[in-house]
Coordinates of C-alpha atoms in Angstrom, one line a residue:
M1 CA 0.1 0.2 0.0
S2 CA 3.1 2.2 0.0
D3 CA 3.4 2.5 -4.1
S4 CA 2.5 5.8 -5.7
G5 CA -0.9 4.0 -6.6
T6 CA -3.6 5.7 -8.8
G7 CA -6.4 6.1 -6.6
P8 CA -9.3 8.6 -6.8
S9 CA -6.8 11.2 -8.3
T10 CA -7.8 12.5 -12.0
G11 CA -5.9 15.3 -13.9
S12 CA -2.8 16.5 -14.3
G13 CA -2.8 20.0 -12.4
D14 CA -0.8 20.3 -9.4
G15 CA -3.5 21.7 -7.3
T16 CA -6.0 18.6 -8.7
R17 CA -3.3 16.2 -7.9
A18 CA -2.6 18.0 -4.4
V19 CA -6.3 17.8 -2.9
R20 CA -7.1 14.4 -4.2
A21 CA -3.5 12.9 -3.7
G22 CA -3.8 9.6 -1.8
L23 CA -7.4 9.5 -1.4
P24 CA -9.2 6.1 -0.8
E25 CA -12.3 5.3 -3.5
P26 CA -15.5 7.0 -2.5
A27 CA -17.4 5.0 0.0
K28 CA -21.2 5.6 0.9
N29 CA -21.0 7.2 4.3
Q30 CA -17.5 7.5 4.5
P31 CA -15.3 10.2 5.3
H32 CA -13.3 11.6 2.0
L33 CA -10.0 11.0 4.3
P34 CA -10.2 8.4 6.9
G35 CA -9.2 9.3 10.8
P36 CA -6.2 8.0 12.1
A37 CA -5.8 4.3 12.9
F38 CA -4.4 4.3 16.1
A39 CA -3.3 0.5 16.3
A40 CA -0.1 -1.3 17.8
H41 CA -1.3 -4.4 16.5
Y42 CA -4.1 -5.9 14.4
H43 CA -6.1 -9.2 14.4
L44 CA -4.3 -11.7 12.6
P45 CA -5.6 -14.9 13.3
G46 CA -4.0 -17.9 11.6
D47 CA -1.1 -17.5 9.2
V48 CA 0.7 -14.1 9.1
D49 CA -0.3 -12.3 5.9
G50 CA -1.9 -8.7 4.5
P51 CA -0.5 -5.4 4.6
Y52 CA -1.2 -4.7 8.6
T53 CA 0.4 -7.1 10.9
Y54 CA 2.4 -4.8 13.5
G55 CA 1.9 -1.2 14.3
R56 CA 5.6 -0.6 13.8
D57 CA 5.5 -2.2 9.7
Q58 CA 3.0 -0.9 8.8
N59 CA -0.4 1.7 8.8
P60 CA -3.7 2.4 7.1
T61 CA -2.7 6.2 7.6
W62 CA 0.4 5.9 6.6
S63 CA -0.3 3.7 3.6
L64 CA -2.3 7.1 2.1
L65 CA -0.1 9.6 3.0
E66 CA 2.7 7.3 1.2
R67 CA 0.4 6.9 -1.7
A68 CA -0.3 10.9 -1.8
I69 CA 3.7 11.6 -1.5
G70 CA 4.3 8.8 -4.2
E71 CA 1.9 10.6 -6.7
L72 CA 3.2 14.0 -6.1
E73 CA 7.0 13.4 -6.0
A74 CA 6.4 10.6 -9.5
P75 CA 3.0 11.1 -10.5
G76 CA 2.3 8.5 -13.4
Q77 CA 5.5 6.7 -12.8
E78 CA 4.8 2.5 -12.2
G79 CA 6.8 0.8 -9.5
V80 CA 7.4 3.9 -7.6
E81 CA 7.7 3.0 -3.3
T82 CA 7.0 6.1 -0.6
L83 CA 8.3 5.4 2.9
T84 CA 7.3 7.5 5.6
F85 CA 9.6 8.2 8.8
A86 CA 9.2 10.3 12.0
S87 CA 11.8 13.0 10.7
G88 CA 13.5 14.2 8.0
M89 CA 16.7 13.1 9.7
A90 CA 15.2 9.6 10.0
A91 CA 15.0 9.4 6.5
I92 CA 18.0 10.6 5.5
S93 CA 19.7 8.0 7.7
A94 CA 17.4 5.1 6.6
V95 CA 18.8 6.1 3.0
V96 CA 22.3 6.6 4.1
F97 CA 23.0 3.7 6.7
S98 CA 20.6 1.3 4.7
Q99 CA 22.7 1.6 1.4
L100 CA 26.2 2.1 2.9
R101 CA 29.1 -0.6 4.2
A102 CA 32.4 -0.3 6.1
G103 CA 34.6 0.3 3.3
D104 CA 32.0 2.5 1.1
T105 CA 32.7 6.0 0.0
V106 CA 30.0 8.6 -0.1
V107 CA 29.9 12.0 -1.2
L108 CA 28.4 14.6 0.6
P109 CA 27.7 18.4 0.2
S110 CA 29.8 20.6 2.2
D111 CA 26.9 23.3 2.0
G112 CA 24.1 21.4 3.2
Y113 CA 21.9 20.5 6.4
Q114 CA 23.9 21.2 9.3
V115 CA 23.5 18.0 10.4
L116 CA 25.1 16.4 7.8
P117 CA 28.8 17.1 9.9
M118 CA 27.2 14.9 12.5
V119 CA 26.1 12.1 9.8
R120 CA 30.0 12.2 8.8
E121 CA 31.5 11.4 11.9
Q122 CA 29.1 8.7 12.2
L123 CA 29.8 7.3 8.7
E124 CA 33.3 7.7 9.6
A125 CA 33.0 5.7 12.7
Y126 CA 31.7 2.8 10.7
G127 CA 34.8 2.6 8.4
I128 CA 33.0 4.5 5.4
E129 CA 34.8 7.2 3.6
V130 CA 33.1 10.4 3.4
R131 CA 34.1 13.1 0.7
T132 CA 32.7 16.6 0.7
A133 CA 32.4 19.0 -1.9
P134 CA 30.3 22.5 -2.3
T135 CA 26.9 22.5 -4.8
G136 CA 27.4 25.2 -6.6
D137 CA 29.3 24.3 -9.9
D138 CA 28.4 20.9 -9.8
A139 CA 31.8 20.5 -7.5
Q140 CA 30.7 16.9 -6.5
L141 CA 31.4 15.7 -9.8
D142 CA 35.2 16.2 -8.7
V143 CA 35.0 14.0 -5.9
L144 CA 32.8 11.2 -7.2
D145 CA 35.1 8.2 -8.6
G146 CA 34.6 5.4 -6.7
A147 CA 31.6 6.4 -4.6
K148 CA 28.8 4.0 -3.9
L149 CA 26.1 7.1 -2.7
L150 CA 25.9 10.5 -3.9
W151 CA 24.0 12.9 -1.4
I152 CA 22.8 15.8 -3.0
E153 CA 21.2 18.9 -1.8
S154 CA 19.1 21.4 -4.2
P155 CA 18.9 24.2 -3.8
S156 CA 21.0 23.8 -1.0
N157 CA 20.2 25.0 2.8
P158 CA 21.1 27.6 3.8
G159 CA 23.1 29.2 1.1
L160 CA 20.8 28.2 -2.4
D161 CA 23.1 27.0 -4.8
V162 CA 21.5 24.7 -7.4
C163 CA 23.7 21.9 -8.8
D164 CA 22.7 20.2 -12.5
I165 CA 20.5 17.4 -11.0
R166 CA 20.6 15.4 -14.5
R167 CA 24.4 15.8 -14.7
L168 CA 25.2 14.6 -11.3
V169 CA 23.1 11.6 -12.1
E170 CA 24.2 10.7 -15.1
A171 CA 28.0 10.8 -13.8
A172 CA 27.4 9.2 -10.5
H173 CA 25.4 6.2 -12.5
A174 CA 28.1 5.8 -15.0
R175 CA 30.1 5.2 -12.3
G176 CA 28.2 2.8 -10.3
A177 CA 26.8 5.1 -7.6
L178 CA 23.3 5.5 -6.4
V179 CA 22.2 9.1 -6.1
A180 CA 19.8 10.7 -3.5
V181 CA 18.4 14.1 -3.8
D182 CA 17.4 16.3 -0.4
N183 CA 13.9 17.7 -2.0
T184 CA 13.0 19.4 1.1
L185 CA 13.2 23.1 0.2
A186 CA 12.0 22.6 -3.4
T187 CA 8.9 20.3 -2.4
P188 CA 7.6 17.7 -5.1
L189 CA 6.1 20.9 -6.6
G190 CA 9.3 23.1 -7.2
Q191 CA 11.0 19.5 -8.5
R192 CA 10.9 16.0 -9.0
P193 CA 14.2 14.3 -8.4
L194 CA 13.4 10.7 -9.7
E195 CA 12.3 12.5 -13.2
L196 CA 15.6 14.0 -13.3
G197 CA 17.0 10.5 -12.7
A198 CA 17.8 10.3 -9.1
D199 CA 17.4 7.2 -7.2
F200 CA 15.7 8.1 -4.4
A201 CA 13.9 11.5 -3.6
V202 CA 14.2 12.4 0.5
A203 CA 12.9 15.2 2.1
S204 CA 11.8 16.6 5.7
G205 CA 8.0 16.7 5.7
T206 CA 8.4 18.5 8.3
K207 CA 8.9 21.6 6.6
Q208 CA 6.9 23.5 3.1
L209 CA 5.0 20.0 2.2
T210 CA 3.1 20.2 5.7
G211 CA 3.4 24.0 5.9
H212 CA 2.3 24.7 9.3
G213 CA 5.1 23.8 11.7
D214 CA 3.4 21.3 13.9
V215 CA 4.5 18.2 12.4
L216 CA 7.6 16.5 12.0
L217 CA 8.0 13.9 9.3
G218 CA 10.2 12.9 6.6
Y219 CA 10.1 10.3 3.6
V220 CA 11.8 8.3 0.9
V221 CA 10.6 8.0 -2.5
G222 CA 12.6 5.1 -4.7
R223 CA 11.8 3.1 -7.8
D224 CA 14.2 0.0 -7.5
A225 CA 12.8 -2.9 -5.0
E226 CA 15.7 -3.9 -3.9
V227 CA 16.9 -0.6 -2.5
M228 CA 13.8 0.6 -1.1
A229 CA 13.5 -2.9 0.8
A230 CA 16.7 -2.2 2.3
V231 CA 15.3 1.3 3.3
R232 CA 12.5 -0.7 4.6
R233 CA 14.4 -2.9 6.8
W234 CA 16.4 0.0 7.8
R235 CA 12.9 2.1 9.6
K236 CA 11.6 -1.7 11.1
I237 CA 14.8 -2.4 12.6
V238 CA 15.5 1.7 14.1
G239 CA 11.6 1.5 14.9
A240 CA 11.5 5.6 13.1
I241 CA 8.1 5.7 12.3
P242 CA 5.4 8.5 12.1
G243 CA 2.8 8.4 14.5
P244 CA -0.7 8.0 13.3
M245 CA -1.9 11.7 14.2
E246 CA 1.1 13.3 12.5
A247 CA 0.7 10.9 9.3
W248 CA -3.3 12.1 8.9
L249 CA -2.2 16.0 9.6
A250 CA 0.3 15.9 7.2
H251 CA -2.1 14.3 4.5
R252 CA -4.5 16.9 5.4
S253 CA -2.0 19.4 5.1
I254 CA -0.7 18.0 1.5
A255 CA -4.5 19.3 0.3
T256 CA -3.2 23.0 0.5
L257 CA 0.1 22.6 -1.1
Q258 CA 0.2 24.3 -4.3
L259 CA -1.9 26.9 -2.8
R260 CA 0.6 27.5 -0.2
V261 CA 3.5 27.1 -2.3
D262 CA 2.2 29.4 -5.2
R263 CA 2.0 32.1 -2.8
Q264 CA 5.2 31.8 -0.8
C265 CA 7.3 31.5 -4.2
A266 CA 5.6 34.5 -5.4
T267 CA 5.9 36.7 -2.3
A268 CA 9.5 35.4 -1.8
L269 CA 10.4 37.0 -5.2
T270 CA 8.5 40.2 -4.4
A271 CA 11.1 40.5 -1.1
A272 CA 13.5 39.1 -2.6
E273 CA 13.2 42.2 -5.5
A274 CA 12.7 44.9 -2.2
L275 CA 15.7 43.2 -0.4
R276 CA 17.8 44.2 -3.7
K277 CA 17.5 47.4 -3.6
R278 CA 18.9 48.1 0.1
P279 CA 22.1 49.3 0.6
E280 CA 23.2 47.3 3.5
V281 CA 22.2 44.0 2.5
T282 CA 24.7 41.8 0.8
G283 CA 24.7 38.5 -0.4
L284 CA 21.2 38.2 -1.6
R285 CA 20.3 35.0 -2.6
Y286 CA 16.8 33.6 -4.2
P287 CA 17.1 31.1 -7.4
G288 CA 13.8 33.1 -9.0
L289 CA 16.2 36.2 -9.2
P290 CA 16.6 36.2 -12.8
D291 CA 20.6 37.4 -12.0
D292 CA 21.2 35.1 -9.0
P293 CA 23.7 32.6 -9.9
S294 CA 21.8 30.1 -9.9
H295 CA 18.4 30.9 -11.7
K296 CA 19.9 29.1 -15.0
I297 CA 20.0 25.8 -14.0
A298 CA 17.4 26.3 -11.8
S299 CA 15.2 27.4 -14.5
Q300 CA 16.0 24.0 -16.4
Q301 CA 15.3 21.5 -13.7
M302 CA 12.7 23.8 -11.3
R303 CA 9.2 24.5 -11.8
R304 CA 8.8 26.7 -8.8
Y305 CA 12.0 28.8 -6.4
G306 CA 11.2 28.2 -3.0
C307 CA 9.6 30.0 -0.1
V308 CA 13.6 30.6 1.2
V309 CA 15.6 34.0 0.7
S310 CA 18.9 34.5 2.1
F311 CA 20.7 37.7 3.0
T312 CA 24.0 39.1 4.7
L313 CA 23.5 42.5 7.0
P314 CA 26.9 43.6 8.0
T315 CA 27.3 42.6 11.3
R316 CA 25.4 40.4 14.2
A317 CA 24.4 42.9 16.0
R318 CA 22.9 44.5 13.2
A319 CA 21.2 41.1 12.5
D320 CA 19.8 40.8 15.7
R321 CA 18.4 44.0 16.0
F322 CA 16.8 43.2 12.3
L323 CA 14.9 40.4 13.6
D324 CA 13.8 42.2 16.7
A325 CA 12.3 44.5 14.9
L326 CA 10.1 42.4 12.9
R327 CA 6.7 42.0 13.8
L328 CA 5.3 39.8 11.2
V329 CA 8.2 37.3 11.1
D330 CA 9.2 35.3 13.8
D331 CA 12.2 34.5 14.6
A332 CA 12.5 30.7 14.6
T333 CA 14.6 28.3 12.9
S334 CA 13.1 25.8 10.4
F335 CA 11.0 27.0 6.9
G336 CA 8.6 26.6 4.8
G337 CA 5.4 27.2 7.3
V338 CA 2.4 29.6 6.5
R339 CA 3.9 32.0 9.2
S340 CA 6.7 33.7 7.9
T341 CA 9.8 33.0 10.2
A342 CA 13.8 34.5 9.8
E343 CA 16.7 33.4 12.1
R344 CA 20.1 34.7 12.4
R345 CA 21.6 31.1 11.2
G346 CA 25.2 31.3 12.5
R347 CA 24.1 31.6 16.1
W348 CA 23.3 27.2 15.3
G349 CA 26.9 26.8 14.4
G350 CA 27.7 24.2 11.9
D351 CA 27.2 26.2 8.9
A352 CA 29.9 28.3 6.8
V353 CA 28.0 31.9 7.0
P354 CA 28.9 35.1 8.1
E355 CA 27.5 36.4 11.5
G356 CA 25.0 38.5 9.5
F357 CA 23.4 35.9 7.5
I358 CA 19.7 36.1 7.3
R359 CA 17.8 32.7 6.2
F360 CA 14.9 34.0 5.7
S361 CA 11.4 31.6 4.9
V362 CA 8.5 33.2 3.4
G363 CA 4.9 32.6 4.4
A364 CA 1.5 33.4 3.2
E365 CA 0.9 36.7 4.6
D366 CA -0.1 39.2 2.2
P367 CA 3.0 40.3 0.3
E368 CA 2.9 44.0 0.8
D369 CA 2.5 43.7 4.6
L370 CA 5.5 41.5 5.0
V371 CA 7.5 43.3 2.8
A372 CA 6.9 46.8 4.2
D373 CA 7.4 44.9 8.1
V374 CA 10.5 43.7 6.4
L375 CA 11.8 47.7 5.0
R376 CA 10.2 48.8 8.2
A377 CA 12.3 46.5 10.5
L378 CA 15.6 47.3 8.1
D379 CA 14.9 51.0 9.3
A380 CA 14.7 50.2 12.6
S381 CA 17.8 48.4 13.1
A382 CA 20.0 51.0 11.4
P383 CA 22.9 52.1 13.6

């Protein structure tokens, strides 16, 4: 029940697909989306068969959500399997640790999610060689020889560099390596890694996929039955499973994904255009800007450019004053929610960014109100 399926969804538009994704066949007197199945075990007389045997292995609520995600990440593709997890890091870990053994080599982005250095330490402790290179300029190509797995994060978080996924996938496959693409920032409405040739699309559903800042979730989508069986086995061993309530909330939230993404991406571009006019703002990045270093390749493989804008203010103190002066933007980590957030990313460590670097996640507020708040906060934070 975790393949992409077809269900009752019809039409090829993103909005149509999002609101119908993963729904069961209509049944008289039954809800369109059944409520969460809270079950640690199931009735199981006689021989062990059927899809639901024990709560750590499978759940009807996960099945519907997994089908929905599969329909978004790989619409119309046969043989695609989706597995959901308790968090994005659980999904990342499942791919990495299920596919690599002592003596293998993996290539990670040097500018990716700030928990990846912790992953590197654990991999090296297991006798796995880890190589890193930046996302931009397809630099991972230079360290690919002999690798078992290539991990791509495009756009990168928080720097928003983009690589040519097709090019990297072709090079990796020619060398016998699997390719996983972290699709968190783009969402399946922004890009579809499997259509670009990747073996895995991996994401934190905590972010824009669910979009309300109230669910921790992750997922892995792949088309190779053997490698996905290893990912499923890892999930069973570790027990990194989503709760049924979280899975149900995520599925419910996907119905508004296209509405949220379109609004947030449009406003992100508007905000970026306003920020580029400010003399105190440097290092502005948004792939949707025509003059952004990543725009050319992003426009070839992305259908939407995401809701995150990054930029740098002159000093740490200026950045802190700016964040404190905002009224419609919460000072919080994570991104992709309907309420705008921003943070001085350097406070966490682990990201090679200037002290005044700001990661700004654009929400669903009215664009005029949000931009006005940002510009007012920049004025108020001036020395």
